[in-house]
Each structure stands twice: as C-alpha cells, then as structure tokens.
Amino acid sequence: MSRYRAAVSTRLVVLVSGGGTNLQALLDASADPAYGVQVVAVGADRDGIEGLARAHRAGIPTFVVPVADFADRDGWDAALTDAVAGYEPKLVVSAGFMKVVGKRFLERFAMVNTHPALLPAFPGAHAVRDALAYGVRVTGCTVHLVDGGVDTGPIIDQRAVVVRSDDDESTLHERIKSVERELLVDIVGRMSRSGWQVNDRKVVLGE
Ligand code: GRF
C-alpha cells in the first residue's frame, strides 16, 4: 500500500485531567508520519495523573496549571493560554480535560473536545452516570469544537453505543471510550491534514 506523507505535521497540544487513554491513542497514531500530527506538549490542571506519565514515557514536554494556584479563573485562563502558546499549536485537544477554558484561551486557539455522550444530551462532568440514570438505551460519544459553554460547541461527529441491561457506569464508559478513541483519532487526523470550516453550527472537514 502506498502512503501519502503530510508535508508538515500539525502541531497539537493535548490537555488531560486523568488516565489519558485518548491521549495515548493520539500518541500512537502520530507515530506514523502519514497521520500528519505532532503532539508537541501535554498539559494538565493537576499533577500525578497517568495522562502526564504517558507523555513522559513518550518523551513529550508537559506542563501543569492548577486552578488553585490563581486568585481567580481569569488568572488561571491567562496562565493556561500562555503555557499553551509557548508550543505554538495549530489545534488544542481536550482529551478528558475536566476544566472549562475561558474567552482568552478560545480567542487564541481552536480547540476540540471529546465527550462521552450524544450531545446535546447529557453535557457536563457525569455524562455516563446521567445517561444511565435517565434510562437511555443508546448513548455514545461526541467530538466537537469548543465554544464558551459546557459541551455546547459545534458537533464534528458522533458515534452511538448501545446500553446493556447489566451496564454500570464503569462498563458503559469503557465501551464508550473504545469508540471515542477511534473517533477522536480519525477527526483530529482529518482536521490536521486537511483543515476545517464552520458554517453556523455545521463543521465541514477538508477530507
Ligand atoms: C473520556 O470519556 C472523556 O470523554 C471524558 O473523560 C474520559 C477521559 O478518558 N471527559 P481518558 O483520560 O482519555 O482515558
């Protein structure tokens, strides 16, 4: 099979707050030059997480900007913006990053988020628990552009996952995450290689 190699890899900063399996999927994909993505740094809002350890093992620079280190949210947002800007990314990926970034950050960077539910259903930090509690039979994941709200930005793509009668939050989330990782890798690669456009809420990828 012949492979097209992207002329220049797109610089990506990934933000994490936890285990970082979505980050790992991006790191694994970016090992192939044809994927067209270079993860130039990994940032977090807390230390001591597996997501940062994954970056260390891959030899990728990391930075940590905890909200508690700042007098207010604006100060944190400014520091996060500066930390990310130092790596000059074309795209920032929130891969399980459990903080809402502010206006300053979003004026400067395009940002993609992955969410473990079919938005606009079940936004927020407990999407899998909320979907189970509501009793939905089908849920899934959403990759979307980030705007100023909580999981409200334009949807890029979604995948459905069927809820089993014996699912608990953990089994369902693991099944969602295996679909989520594939979707995120696909979308980030396509955006990086071919760009994107947003018309109203419709996101059109270049390939
Ligand atoms: C993902 O399901 C993400 O959508 C949610 O938290 C999970 C993070 O998983 N916000 P991981 O840290 O990438 O393993």
Short mmCIF file of C-alpha atoms and ligand atoms in Angstrom, two decimals:
data_model
loop_
_atom_site.label_atom_id
_atom_site.label_comp_id
_atom_site.label_asym_id
_atom_site.label_seq_id
_atom_site.Cartn_x
_atom_site.Cartn_y
_atom_site.Cartn_z
CA MET A 1 0.00 0.00 0.00
CA SER A 2 1.43 3.38 -0.92
CA ARG A 3 1.19 6.08 1.68
CA TYR A 4 0.76 9.81 1.39
CA ARG A 5 3.01 11.62 3.80
CA ALA A 6 1.79 15.02 5.02
CA ALA A 7 4.39 17.65 4.11
CA VAL A 8 4.35 19.25 7.56
CA SER A 9 2.88 17.73 10.70
CA THR A 10 0.26 19.80 12.50
CA ARG A 11 1.36 20.89 15.95
CA LEU A 12 -1.04 19.65 18.62
CA VAL A 13 -1.25 20.39 22.34
CA VAL A 14 -3.34 17.86 24.28
CA LEU A 15 -4.91 18.74 27.65
CA VAL A 16 -5.73 15.97 30.15
CA SER A 17 -7.02 15.53 33.71
CA GLY A 18 -6.93 11.75 34.17
CA GLY A 19 -5.89 8.42 32.75
CA GLY A 20 -5.15 9.71 29.27
CA THR A 21 -6.21 6.76 27.12
CA ASN A 22 -7.48 9.20 24.47
CA LEU A 23 -4.11 10.96 24.62
CA GLN A 24 -2.40 7.58 24.21
CA ALA A 25 -4.47 6.86 21.10
CA LEU A 26 -3.34 10.19 19.61
CA LEU A 27 0.29 9.48 20.55
CA ASP A 28 0.12 6.03 18.97
CA ALA A 29 -1.44 7.39 15.78
CA SER A 30 1.06 10.22 15.49
CA ALA A 31 3.94 7.73 15.47
CA ASP A 32 3.04 7.25 11.78
CA PRO A 33 4.21 10.33 9.79
CA ALA A 34 1.31 9.82 7.37
CA TYR A 35 -1.09 10.70 10.20
CA GLY A 36 0.18 14.28 9.93
CA VAL A 37 0.11 15.17 13.63
CA GLN A 38 2.87 16.02 16.07
CA VAL A 39 1.89 16.15 19.76
CA VAL A 40 4.23 18.94 20.86
CA ALA A 41 3.13 19.13 24.52
CA VAL A 42 0.67 17.72 27.04
CA GLY A 43 -0.88 19.99 29.66
CA ALA A 44 -2.93 19.26 32.76
CA ASP A 45 -4.76 21.03 35.56
CA ARG A 46 -3.34 18.61 38.14
CA ASP A 47 -0.15 16.68 38.82
CA GLY A 48 0.34 12.97 39.44
CA ILE A 49 -2.01 11.66 36.77
CA GLU A 50 -1.43 8.81 34.34
CA GLY A 51 -2.04 11.15 31.41
CA LEU A 52 1.15 13.06 32.29
CA ALA A 53 3.06 9.80 32.85
CA ARG A 54 2.07 8.71 29.33
CA ALA A 55 3.53 11.94 27.95
CA HIS A 56 6.74 11.49 29.95
CA ARG A 57 7.15 7.94 28.64
CA ALA A 58 6.70 9.25 25.10
CA GLY A 59 9.33 11.97 25.70
CA ILE A 60 6.83 14.79 25.22
CA PRO A 61 7.08 18.02 27.25
CA THR A 62 4.40 18.57 29.88
CA PHE A 63 3.09 21.47 31.91
CA VAL A 64 0.65 21.70 34.83
CA VAL A 65 -1.54 24.75 35.53
CA PRO A 66 -3.78 24.10 38.60
CA VAL A 67 -6.79 26.36 39.09
CA ALA A 68 -5.99 26.58 42.84
CA ASP A 69 -2.73 28.41 42.09
CA PHE A 70 -4.62 31.50 40.91
CA ALA A 71 -6.76 34.13 42.64
CA ASP A 72 -9.49 33.77 40.03
CA ARG A 73 -10.50 31.91 36.91
CA ASP A 74 -9.28 34.72 34.65
CA GLY A 75 -5.78 34.43 36.06
CA TRP A 76 -5.82 30.68 35.50
CA ASP A 77 -7.09 31.11 31.95
CA ALA A 78 -4.31 33.63 31.18
CA ALA A 79 -1.64 31.29 32.56
CA LEU A 80 -3.03 28.31 30.65
CA THR A 81 -3.14 30.40 27.47
CA ASP A 82 0.50 31.44 27.92
CA ALA A 83 1.62 27.88 28.68
CA VAL A 84 -0.09 26.51 25.55
CA ALA A 85 1.00 29.45 23.36
CA GLY A 86 4.64 28.62 24.07
CA TYR A 87 4.22 25.46 21.96
CA GLU A 88 2.54 27.25 19.02
CA PRO A 89 -0.12 24.63 18.31
CA LYS A 90 -2.48 24.77 15.35
CA LEU A 91 -5.02 22.81 17.36
CA VAL A 92 -5.64 22.06 21.05
CA VAL A 93 -7.37 18.82 22.04
CA SER A 94 -9.21 18.47 25.33
CA ALA A 95 -8.93 14.71 25.92
CA GLY A 96 -10.61 14.21 29.27
CA PHE A 97 -9.61 17.71 30.44
CA MET A 98 -12.16 18.45 33.16
CA LYS A 99 -11.99 22.26 33.15
CA VAL A 100 -13.84 24.85 31.09
CA VAL A 101 -11.38 27.21 29.42
CA GLY A 102 -12.12 30.92 29.19
CA LYS A 103 -12.60 33.54 26.49
CA ARG A 104 -8.93 34.49 26.24
CA PHE A 105 -7.96 30.87 25.55
CA LEU A 106 -10.64 30.37 22.91
CA GLU A 107 -9.83 33.64 21.13
CA ARG A 108 -6.32 32.34 20.65
CA PHE A 109 -6.75 28.63 19.90
CA ALA A 110 -9.03 26.29 18.01
CA MET A 111 -9.99 23.55 20.44
CA VAL A 112 -11.64 20.17 20.07
CA ASN A 113 -13.25 18.25 22.94
CA THR A 114 -14.37 14.65 23.24
CA HIS A 115 -17.44 13.94 25.36
CA PRO A 116 -18.86 10.55 26.43
CA ALA A 117 -22.49 11.12 25.42
CA LEU A 118 -24.54 12.05 22.37
CA LEU A 119 -24.69 15.82 22.80
CA PRO A 120 -26.79 17.85 23.33
CA ALA A 121 -27.96 15.09 25.71
CA PHE A 122 -26.04 14.76 28.97
CA PRO A 123 -23.46 17.55 28.94
CA GLY A 124 -21.19 18.05 31.94
CA ALA A 125 -18.83 16.01 34.05
CA HIS A 126 -21.09 13.00 34.76
CA ALA A 127 -22.42 12.22 31.30
CA VAL A 128 -22.25 8.42 31.55
CA ARG A 129 -23.85 8.33 35.00
CA ASP A 130 -26.57 10.77 33.90
CA ALA A 131 -27.37 8.76 30.74
CA LEU A 132 -27.66 5.52 32.76
CA ALA A 133 -29.81 7.19 35.40
CA TYR A 134 -32.11 8.57 32.72
CA GLY A 135 -32.53 5.08 31.28
CA VAL A 136 -31.49 5.70 27.68
CA ARG A 137 -30.97 2.56 25.58
CA VAL A 138 -28.47 4.19 23.24
CA THR A 139 -25.76 6.66 24.15
CA GLY A 140 -22.30 7.28 22.67
CA CYS A 141 -19.68 9.94 22.20
CA THR A 142 -19.32 13.31 20.55
CA VAL A 143 -16.28 15.14 19.21
CA HIS A 144 -16.99 18.85 18.98
CA LEU A 145 -15.39 22.26 18.70
CA VAL A 146 -15.19 24.10 22.00
CA ASP A 147 -17.05 27.37 22.47
CA GLY A 148 -17.61 29.28 25.70
CA GLY A 149 -20.20 26.86 27.11
CA VAL A 150 -20.12 23.45 28.74
CA ASP A 151 -20.12 20.92 25.87
CA THR A 152 -22.15 23.29 23.66
CA GLY A 153 -19.81 23.85 20.69
CA PRO A 154 -20.48 22.77 17.07
CA ILE A 155 -20.58 18.99 16.70
CA ILE A 156 -17.99 17.47 14.36
CA ASP A 157 -19.08 13.82 14.59
CA GLN A 158 -20.71 11.28 16.89
CA ARG A 159 -20.83 7.50 17.42
CA ALA A 160 -23.60 5.53 19.08
CA VAL A 161 -23.10 2.86 21.75
CA VAL A 162 -25.92 0.56 22.87
CA VAL A 163 -26.59 0.41 26.64
CA ARG A 164 -26.75 -3.15 28.01
CA SER A 165 -29.20 -4.07 30.75
CA ASP A 166 -26.35 -5.07 33.09
CA ASP A 167 -24.20 -1.99 32.44
CA ASP A 168 -22.90 0.10 35.29
CA GLU A 169 -21.14 3.44 34.86
CA SER A 170 -17.75 1.82 34.54
CA THR A 171 -18.60 -0.90 31.98
CA LEU A 172 -20.57 1.53 29.85
CA HIS A 173 -17.87 4.20 30.00
CA GLU A 174 -15.19 1.69 28.95
CA ARG A 175 -17.26 0.66 25.91
CA ILE A 176 -17.86 4.30 25.02
CA LYS A 177 -14.17 5.09 25.40
CA SER A 178 -13.08 2.41 22.97
CA VAL A 179 -15.33 4.00 20.31
CA GLU A 180 -14.39 7.51 21.42
CA ARG A 181 -10.66 6.92 20.94
CA GLU A 182 -11.16 5.79 17.34
CA LEU A 183 -13.43 8.73 16.55
CA LEU A 184 -11.05 11.27 18.13
CA VAL A 185 -8.04 9.89 16.25
CA ASP A 186 -9.96 9.97 12.98
CA ILE A 187 -11.28 13.53 13.42
CA VAL A 188 -8.04 15.06 14.71
CA GLY A 189 -6.10 13.46 11.84
CA ARG A 190 -8.51 14.76 9.23
CA MET A 191 -8.56 18.27 10.72
CA SER A 192 -4.79 18.31 10.92
CA ARG A 193 -4.17 17.09 7.39
CA SER A 194 -6.90 18.99 5.59
CA GLY A 195 -8.30 21.74 7.80
CA TRP A 196 -11.94 22.53 8.59
CA GLN A 197 -14.64 25.13 8.12
CA VAL A 198 -17.55 26.13 10.32
CA ASN A 199 -20.74 27.49 8.78
CA ASP A 200 -23.22 28.32 11.53
CA ARG A 201 -23.04 25.10 13.53
CA LYS A 202 -22.06 22.86 10.60
CA VAL A 203 -18.46 21.70 10.70
CA VAL A 204 -17.02 20.65 7.35
CA LEU A 205 -13.73 18.79 7.32
CA GLY A 206 -11.37 19.11 4.39
CA GLU A 207 -11.31 15.36 3.69
C1 GRF B 1 -13.40 10.34 28.22
O1 GRF B 1 -14.54 9.51 28.17
C2 GRF B 1 -13.75 11.79 28.01
O2 GRF B 1 -14.75 11.99 27.07
C3 GRF B 1 -14.25 12.15 29.38
O3 GRF B 1 -13.33 11.53 30.26
C4 GRF B 1 -12.80 10.37 29.63
C5 GRF B 1 -11.32 10.51 29.62
O4 GRF B 1 -10.70 9.28 29.41
N1 GRF B 1 -14.37 13.56 29.55
P1 GRF B 1 -9.11 9.18 29.27
O5 GRF B 1 -8.49 10.02 30.37
O6 GRF B 1 -8.74 9.68 27.90
O7 GRF B 1 -8.81 7.72 29.44
#
